């Protein structure tokens, strides 16, 4: 617990491999977003990769 409080970027970077494995394992599922008259369909694989990228950037910002 003390290590996470001193280095919070490790928490973000620790979640990234889990998200990538989850995205590869469940790549047949999709997320449907409806915003007014527009439908956005996102594969769970690309959503997990994008979210992992965002978490990696947050971890990098914490490190800097």
GROMACS .gro file of C-alpha atoms in nm:
model
   64
    1UNK     CA    1   0.000   0.000   0.000
    2UNK     CA    2   0.284   0.236   0.084
    3UNK     CA    3   0.445   0.171  -0.257
    4UNK     CA    4   0.125   0.266  -0.440
    5UNK     CA    5   0.093   0.587  -0.239
    6UNK     CA    6   0.450   0.684  -0.324
    7UNK     CA    7   0.428   0.581  -0.691
    8UNK     CA    8   0.065   0.605  -0.814
    9UNK     CA    9   0.171   0.559  -1.178
   10UNK     CA   10   0.233   0.190  -1.102
   11UNK     CA   11  -0.140   0.145  -1.048
   12UNK     CA   12  -0.222   0.284  -1.392
   13UNK     CA   13   0.052   0.085  -1.563
   14UNK     CA   14  -0.057  -0.230  -1.380
   15UNK     CA   15  -0.408  -0.207  -1.523
   16UNK     CA   16  -0.285  -0.171  -1.884
   17UNK     CA   17  -0.187  -0.540  -1.942
   18UNK     CA   18  -0.518  -0.653  -1.793
   19UNK     CA   19  -0.711  -0.430  -2.034
   20UNK     CA   20  -0.514  -0.553  -2.334
   21UNK     CA   21  -0.571  -0.918  -2.240
   22UNK     CA   22  -0.940  -0.849  -2.183
   23UNK     CA   23  -0.967  -0.675  -2.521
   24UNK     CA   24  -0.802  -0.965  -2.702
   25UNK     CA   25  -1.012  -1.225  -2.519
   26UNK     CA   26  -1.347  -1.051  -2.576
   27UNK     CA   27  -1.283  -0.911  -2.924
   28UNK     CA   28  -1.619  -1.023  -3.066
   29UNK     CA   29  -1.824  -0.786  -2.849
   30UNK     CA   30  -1.912  -0.428  -2.940
   31UNK     CA   31  -2.014  -0.113  -2.760
   32UNK     CA   32  -2.297   0.087  -2.917
   33UNK     CA   33  -2.322   0.459  -2.838
   34UNK     CA   34  -2.618   0.663  -2.950
   35UNK     CA   35  -2.566   1.040  -2.950
   36UNK     CA   36  -2.871   1.212  -3.096
   37UNK     CA   37  -2.910   1.067  -3.447
   38UNK     CA   38  -2.563   0.917  -3.473
   39UNK     CA   39  -2.467   0.564  -3.375
   40UNK     CA   40  -2.108   0.486  -3.286
   41UNK     CA   41  -2.015   0.119  -3.284
   42UNK     CA   42  -1.682   0.044  -3.118
   43UNK     CA   43  -1.524  -0.299  -3.099
   44UNK     CA   44  -1.431  -0.395  -2.745
   45UNK     CA   45  -1.078  -0.469  -2.867
   46UNK     CA   46  -1.025  -0.114  -2.995
   47UNK     CA   47  -1.196   0.034  -2.691
   48UNK     CA   48  -0.967  -0.159  -2.457
   49UNK     CA   49  -0.657  -0.062  -2.657
   50UNK     CA   50  -0.763   0.306  -2.656
   51UNK     CA   51  -0.838   0.305  -2.285
   52UNK     CA   52  -0.506   0.131  -2.213
   53UNK     CA   53  -0.331   0.401  -2.414
   54UNK     CA   54  -0.506   0.673  -2.212
   55UNK     CA   55  -0.411   0.504  -1.883
   56UNK     CA   56  -0.051   0.474  -2.004
   57UNK     CA   57  -0.044   0.847  -2.072
   58UNK     CA   58  -0.188   0.925  -1.729
   59UNK     CA   59   0.080   0.705  -1.572
   60UNK     CA   60   0.346   0.883  -1.774
   61UNK     CA   61   0.217   1.221  -1.659
   62UNK     CA   62   0.231   1.102  -1.297
   63UNK     CA   63   0.588   0.983  -1.351
   64UNK     CA   64   0.697   1.318  -1.492
   0.00000   0.00000   0.00000
